[in-house]
mmCIF file of C-alpha atoms and ligand atoms in Angstrom:
data_model
loop_
_atom_site.group_PDB
_atom_site.id
_atom_site.type_symbol
_atom_site.label_atom_id
_atom_site.label_comp_id
_atom_site.label_asym_id
_atom_site.label_seq_id
_atom_site.Cartn_x
_atom_site.Cartn_y
_atom_site.Cartn_z
ATOM 1 C CA PRO A 1 14.978 272.583 55.483
ATOM 2 C CA PRO A 2 14.973 270.309 58.035
ATOM 3 C CA ILE A 3 11.963 269.512 60.069
ATOM 4 C CA ARG A 4 12.073 270.335 63.523
ATOM 5 C CA ILE A 5 10.116 268.610 66.708
ATOM 6 C CA ALA A 6 9.038 270.418 69.160
ATOM 7 C CA PRO A 7 7.028 268.968 71.981
ATOM 8 C CA SER A 8 5.109 270.226 74.001
ATOM 9 C CA LEU A 9 5.110 269.456 77.781
ATOM 10 C CA LEU A 10 1.456 270.556 77.865
ATOM 11 C CA SER A 11 1.306 266.427 78.342
ATOM 12 C CA ALA A 12 4.162 266.025 80.151
ATOM 13 C CA ASP A 13 4.050 264.504 83.900
ATOM 14 C CA PHE A 14 4.836 267.303 85.680
ATOM 15 C CA ALA A 15 5.449 265.464 88.711
ATOM 16 C CA HIS A 16 8.778 263.677 86.713
ATOM 17 C CA LEU A 17 9.671 266.658 84.684
ATOM 18 C CA ALA A 18 12.660 266.798 84.384
ATOM 19 C CA ASP A 19 12.607 263.387 83.592
ATOM 20 C CA ASP A 20 10.649 263.715 80.515
ATOM 21 C CA LEU A 21 12.782 266.291 79.707
ATOM 22 C CA ALA A 22 15.948 264.573 79.686
ATOM 23 C CA GLN A 23 14.592 261.640 77.919
ATOM 24 C CA VAL A 24 13.134 263.855 75.198
ATOM 25 C CA GLU A 25 16.556 265.595 74.713
ATOM 26 C CA ALA A 26 18.368 262.688 74.161
ATOM 27 C CA GLY A 27 15.549 261.351 71.488
ATOM 28 C CA GLY A 28 16.513 264.184 69.741
ATOM 29 C CA ALA A 29 14.176 267.339 70.273
ATOM 30 C CA ASP A 30 14.829 270.700 68.376
ATOM 31 C CA ALA A 31 12.851 272.606 70.957
ATOM 32 C CA LEU A 32 10.710 272.073 73.702
ATOM 33 C CA HIS A 33 7.472 274.426 73.658
ATOM 34 C CA LEU A 34 5.150 275.068 76.856
ATOM 35 C CA ASP A 35 1.989 276.058 76.426
ATOM 36 C CA VAL A 36 0.704 279.401 78.717
ATOM 37 C CA MET A 37 -2.837 280.278 79.639
ATOM 38 C CA ASP A 38 -4.584 281.795 81.779
ATOM 39 C CA GLY A 39 -8.812 281.086 81.782
ATOM 40 C CA HIS A 40 -9.550 284.226 79.652
ATOM 41 C CA PHE A 41 -7.805 283.645 76.502
ATOM 42 C CA VAL A 42 -8.723 279.803 76.382
ATOM 43 C CA PRO A 43 -10.881 277.856 79.140
ATOM 44 C CA ASN A 44 -7.369 276.718 80.686
ATOM 45 C CA ILE A 45 -4.932 277.678 82.843
ATOM 46 C CA THR A 46 -1.625 276.099 82.712
ATOM 47 C CA LEU A 47 1.987 277.458 83.302
ATOM 48 C CA GLY A 48 3.852 280.868 83.892
ATOM 49 C CA PRO A 49 7.143 282.152 84.006
ATOM 50 C CA LEU A 50 7.821 280.156 87.521
ATOM 51 C CA ILE A 51 7.807 276.662 85.042
ATOM 52 C CA VAL A 52 9.869 277.955 82.549
ATOM 53 C CA LYS A 53 12.669 279.083 84.739
ATOM 54 C CA ALA A 54 12.403 276.153 86.363
ATOM 55 C CA VAL A 55 12.357 274.334 82.825
ATOM 56 C CA ARG A 56 15.456 276.136 82.025
ATOM 57 C CA ARG A 57 17.519 274.927 84.747
ATOM 58 C CA CYS A 58 17.446 271.349 83.786
ATOM 59 C CA THR A 59 17.584 271.309 79.715
ATOM 60 C CA SER A 60 19.709 273.308 76.702
ATOM 61 C CA LEU A 61 16.709 272.967 74.642
ATOM 62 C CA PRO A 62 15.377 276.151 72.969
ATOM 63 C CA ILE A 63 12.396 277.190 74.915
ATOM 64 C CA GLU A 64 9.372 278.073 73.022
ATOM 65 C CA ALA A 65 6.933 280.083 75.312
ATOM 66 C CA HIS A 66 3.133 279.686 73.334
ATOM 67 C CA LEU A 67 1.224 282.732 75.256
ATOM 68 C CA MET A 68 -2.798 281.687 75.195
ATOM 69 C CA VAL A 69 -3.468 284.673 77.556
ATOM 70 C CA GLU A 70 -5.539 288.265 77.577
ATOM 71 C CA HIS A 71 -3.141 290.989 77.341
ATOM 72 C CA PRO A 72 0.433 289.511 76.371
ATOM 73 C CA GLY A 73 2.203 292.070 76.276
ATOM 74 C CA ASP A 74 2.263 292.343 80.120
ATOM 75 C CA PHE A 75 4.216 289.341 80.508
ATOM 76 C CA ILE A 76 6.983 289.401 77.908
ATOM 77 C CA ALA A 77 9.662 290.635 79.943
ATOM 78 C CA ASP A 78 8.760 287.996 83.355
ATOM 79 C CA PHE A 79 8.814 284.783 79.941
ATOM 80 C CA ALA A 80 12.097 286.649 78.724
ATOM 81 C CA GLN A 81 13.834 286.603 82.003
ATOM 82 C CA ALA A 82 12.527 283.177 82.568
ATOM 83 C CA GLY A 83 14.946 281.654 79.864
ATOM 84 C CA ALA A 84 12.177 281.742 76.696
ATOM 85 C CA ASP A 85 14.187 282.051 73.513
ATOM 86 C CA LEU A 86 10.716 282.101 71.719
ATOM 87 C CA ILE A 87 7.662 284.356 71.903
ATOM 88 C CA VAL A 88 4.657 283.563 70.314
ATOM 89 C CA VAL A 89 1.743 285.923 70.814
ATOM 90 C CA HIS A 90 -1.928 285.696 69.016
ATOM 91 C CA VAL A 91 -2.858 287.300 66.420
ATOM 92 C CA GLU A 92 -6.793 287.366 67.752
ATOM 93 C CA GLY A 93 -7.207 290.038 70.278
ATOM 94 C CA ASN A 94 -4.325 291.718 69.843
ATOM 95 C CA TRP A 95 -4.974 295.288 67.818
ATOM 96 C CA SER A 96 -0.980 296.170 68.437
ATOM 97 C CA VAL A 97 0.734 292.961 67.041
ATOM 98 C CA HIS A 98 3.406 295.004 65.789
ATOM 99 C CA ARG A 99 4.206 296.834 69.195
ATOM 100 C CA LEU A 100 3.922 292.825 70.458
ATOM 101 C CA LEU A 101 6.725 291.516 67.892
ATOM 102 C CA GLN A 102 9.432 295.212 68.717
ATOM 103 C CA GLU A 103 8.758 294.215 72.850
ATOM 104 C CA ILE A 104 9.950 290.858 71.806
ATOM 105 C CA LYS A 105 12.213 291.431 69.951
ATOM 106 C CA GLY A 106 13.634 294.258 72.550
ATOM 107 C CA ALA A 107 14.159 291.295 75.359
ATOM 108 C CA GLY A 108 16.298 289.893 73.400
ATOM 109 C CA VAL A 109 13.863 286.685 72.678
ATOM 110 C CA ARG A 110 12.860 285.277 68.662
ATOM 111 C CA ALA A 111 9.250 286.544 67.657
ATOM 112 C CA GLY A 112 6.285 284.660 66.579
ATOM 113 C CA VAL A 113 2.368 284.758 65.290
ATOM 114 C CA SER A 114 0.066 282.214 65.904
ATOM 115 C CA LEU A 115 -3.268 282.141 64.171
ATOM 116 C CA ASN A 116 -6.686 280.009 65.560
ATOM 117 C CA PRO A 117 -7.815 277.790 63.123
ATOM 118 C CA MET A 118 -10.569 279.865 61.463
ATOM 119 C CA THR A 119 -8.394 282.929 61.202
ATOM 120 C CA PRO A 120 -7.704 284.121 57.649
ATOM 121 C CA VAL A 121 -3.972 283.112 56.109
ATOM 122 C CA GLY A 122 -4.222 286.610 55.021
ATOM 123 C CA HIS A 123 -4.355 288.446 58.647
ATOM 124 C CA LEU A 124 -0.260 287.433 58.159
ATOM 125 C CA GLU A 125 0.147 289.375 55.455
ATOM 126 C CA GLU A 126 1.763 292.447 56.941
ATOM 127 C CA MET A 127 3.141 290.664 59.774
ATOM 128 C CA LEU A 128 5.372 288.720 58.217
ATOM 129 C CA PRO A 129 8.346 290.718 57.858
ATOM 130 C CA PHE A 130 8.450 290.934 61.360
ATOM 131 C CA VAL A 131 8.580 287.511 62.593
ATOM 132 C CA ASP A 132 10.457 284.750 63.233
ATOM 133 C CA THR A 133 8.079 281.784 62.784
ATOM 134 C CA VAL A 134 4.207 281.430 62.269
ATOM 135 C CA LEU A 135 2.119 279.083 65.085
ATOM 136 C CA VAL A 136 -0.580 277.436 63.095
ATOM 137 C CA MET A 137 -3.353 275.797 65.350
ATOM 138 C CA THR A 138 -4.224 273.261 63.437
ATOM 139 C CA VAL A 139 -6.856 272.529 66.746
ATOM 140 C CA GLU A 140 -9.124 275.143 68.289
ATOM 141 C CA PRO A 141 -6.014 275.882 71.149
ATOM 142 C CA GLY A 142 -6.928 274.668 75.080
ATOM 143 C CA PHE A 143 -6.266 271.713 75.349
ATOM 144 C CA GLY A 144 -4.216 268.702 74.756
ATOM 145 C CA GLY A 145 -5.736 265.462 72.546
ATOM 146 C CA GLN A 146 -7.810 267.318 70.373
ATOM 147 C CA SER A 147 -8.500 265.663 66.991
ATOM 148 C CA PHE A 148 -6.379 267.376 63.840
ATOM 149 C CA ILE A 149 -8.951 270.118 61.870
ATOM 150 C CA PRO A 150 -8.246 268.620 58.362
ATOM 151 C CA THR A 151 -8.935 272.152 56.449
ATOM 152 C CA MET A 152 -5.868 272.793 58.224
ATOM 153 C CA TYR A 153 -3.571 271.100 55.447
ATOM 154 C CA ASP A 154 -5.044 273.109 53.174
ATOM 155 C CA LYS A 155 -4.374 276.469 55.314
ATOM 156 C CA VAL A 156 -0.855 275.427 55.725
ATOM 157 C CA ALA A 157 0.296 275.310 52.193
ATOM 158 C CA ARG A 158 -1.623 278.419 51.512
ATOM 159 C CA LEU A 159 0.214 280.228 53.925
ATOM 160 C CA ARG A 160 3.363 278.422 52.888
ATOM 161 C CA GLN A 161 2.316 279.917 49.350
ATOM 162 C CA LEU A 162 2.186 283.584 50.487
ATOM 163 C CA ALA A 163 5.329 283.403 52.332
ATOM 164 C CA ASP A 164 6.730 282.325 49.298
ATOM 165 C CA SER A 165 4.871 284.752 47.019
ATOM 166 C CA ARG A 166 6.231 287.914 49.700
ATOM 167 C CA GLY A 167 9.874 286.798 49.692
ATOM 168 C CA PHE A 168 10.127 284.956 52.770
ATOM 169 C CA PRO A 169 10.923 281.402 51.332
ATOM 170 C CA GLY A 170 12.663 280.682 54.498
ATOM 171 C CA LEU A 171 9.832 281.304 56.577
ATOM 172 C CA ASP A 172 9.215 278.998 59.817
ATOM 173 C CA ILE A 173 5.704 277.716 60.068
ATOM 174 C CA ALA A 174 4.742 275.490 63.248
ATOM 175 C CA VAL A 175 1.974 273.223 63.602
ATOM 176 C CA ASP A 176 0.078 273.071 67.007
ATOM 177 C CA GLY A 177 -2.670 270.608 67.643
ATOM 178 C CA GLY A 178 -3.264 267.046 66.895
ATOM 179 C CA VAL A 179 -0.265 266.545 64.752
ATOM 180 C CA ASP A 180 0.626 262.629 65.327
ATOM 181 C CA ARG A 181 1.854 259.630 62.689
ATOM 182 C CA GLU A 182 -0.967 259.732 60.702
ATOM 183 C CA THR A 183 -0.924 264.066 60.095
ATOM 184 C CA ALA A 184 2.576 264.590 60.330
ATOM 185 C CA GLY A 185 3.918 263.794 56.806
ATOM 186 C CA SER A 186 1.019 265.367 55.264
ATOM 187 C CA LEU A 187 1.808 268.694 57.369
ATOM 188 C CA VAL A 188 5.391 268.554 56.007
ATOM 189 C CA GLU A 189 4.410 268.245 52.408
ATOM 190 C CA ALA A 190 1.471 270.794 52.807
ATOM 191 C CA GLY A 191 5.064 273.391 53.893
ATOM 192 C CA ALA A 192 5.224 272.893 57.963
ATOM 193 C CA THR A 193 8.682 272.999 59.444
ATOM 194 C CA THR A 194 8.548 272.304 63.106
ATOM 195 C CA LEU A 195 5.722 270.250 64.674
ATOM 196 C CA ILE A 196 4.817 270.509 67.477
ATOM 197 C CA ALA A 197 3.121 267.521 69.370
ATOM 198 C CA GLY A 198 2.330 266.805 73.326
ATOM 199 C CA THR A 199 -0.337 263.879 73.613
ATOM 200 C CA ALA A 200 2.141 261.754 70.177
ATOM 201 C CA VAL A 201 5.067 262.735 72.795
ATOM 202 C CA PHE A 202 4.052 261.817 75.867
ATOM 203 C CA ALA A 203 1.040 260.111 75.520
ATOM 204 C CA SER A 204 1.756 257.409 72.552
ATOM 205 C CA GLY A 205 2.455 254.297 74.393
ATOM 206 C CA GLU A 206 6.245 254.423 72.926
ATOM 207 C CA SER A 207 9.130 255.423 75.247
ATOM 208 C CA LEU A 208 9.656 258.933 74.286
ATOM 209 C CA PRO A 209 12.593 258.900 72.598
ATOM 210 C CA ASP A 210 10.844 256.356 70.385
ATOM 211 C CA ALA A 211 7.801 258.574 69.917
ATOM 212 C CA ILE A 212 10.204 261.422 68.499
ATOM 213 C CA ALA A 213 11.615 258.757 66.174
ATOM 214 C CA THR A 214 7.961 257.858 65.363
ATOM 215 C CA LEU A 215 7.212 261.001 63.886
ATOM 216 C CA ARG A 216 10.662 261.754 62.184
ATOM 217 C CA ARG A 217 10.091 258.353 60.266
ATOM 218 C CA ALA A 218 6.302 259.652 59.585
ATOM 219 C CA VAL A 219 7.849 262.788 58.108
ATOM 220 C CA SER A 220 10.564 260.875 55.754
ATOM 221 C CA LEU A 221 7.831 258.589 54.387
ATOM 222 C CA GLY A 222 5.046 261.205 53.323
ATOM 223 C CA PRO A 223 1.440 261.303 53.602
ATOM 224 C CA THR A 224 -0.511 258.604 54.858
HETATM 225 C C1 DX5 B 301 -3.337 273.507 72.788
HETATM 226 C C2 DX5 B 301 -1.835 273.806 72.868
HETATM 227 C C3 DX5 B 301 -1.175 272.469 72.016
HETATM 228 C C4 DX5 B 301 -0.777 270.937 72.453
HETATM 229 C C5 DX5 B 301 -1.017 270.366 71.694
HETATM 230 O O1 DX5 B 301 -3.655 274.502 72.832
HETATM 231 O O2 DX5 B 301 -1.325 274.787 71.892
HETATM 232 O O3 DX5 B 301 0.600 272.579 72.073
HETATM 233 O O4 DX5 B 301 -0.321 270.834 73.985
HETATM 234 O O5 DX5 B 301 -0.984 268.712 71.703
HETATM 235 P P1 DX5 B 301 -1.698 268.019 71.100
HETATM 236 O O6 DX5 B 301 -0.539 267.589 70.182
HETATM 237 O O7 DX5 B 301 -2.296 266.409 72.056
HETATM 238 O O8 DX5 B 301 -2.726 267.993 70.178
HETATM 239 ZN ZN1 ZN B 302 0.786 274.746 72.025
#
């Protein structure tokens, strides 16, 4: 399948967000990843529906909201109305994931689940029939610019095996955290199909289109 690249706006220039959005869109980004943090689920506060709505007005790319908040169910309607195309909720701390996924789909939005680095792949087993995407955190959620956790290559490979063995060979597996030119090739080799990247797109030293091209080249060259 084609590999999707989703720049994570956490590392964008929020004072010139429209410029950054135009550049990643011109550079061939496949989607925009927006990290929603509430200071409770993770020790950081970022953005909410207001920013999703503002981004919606300046791009036609799909908007993917990654909810790192307590009680995500309270905000699904808000993010759907703001223009999110995909809403991803974490399995951690949520006892009723099926209900959350139903609510997301009921709002007319694609639904995904995310796993923290230390949450086992098996935790997803019952969820596979109900999700459009699985997001594997490859750093602890909360901040951009952290180092990739090397055991996550194997975790992605085991998730791909689980999806294949359960009859979901087309499952979209997104990886988030420390994805860059060094890690991207091996992640795709392990079975990732969506690369979420903040630092590697917005703070690489290259122009934003060049940074996206660098990631695509790293994937086509394979593991480093
Ligand atoms: C972290 C967020 C990521 C973050 C990744 O909690 O979920 O989306 O932006 O940043 P980098 O690519 O810099 O590791
Ligand atoms: Zn994220």
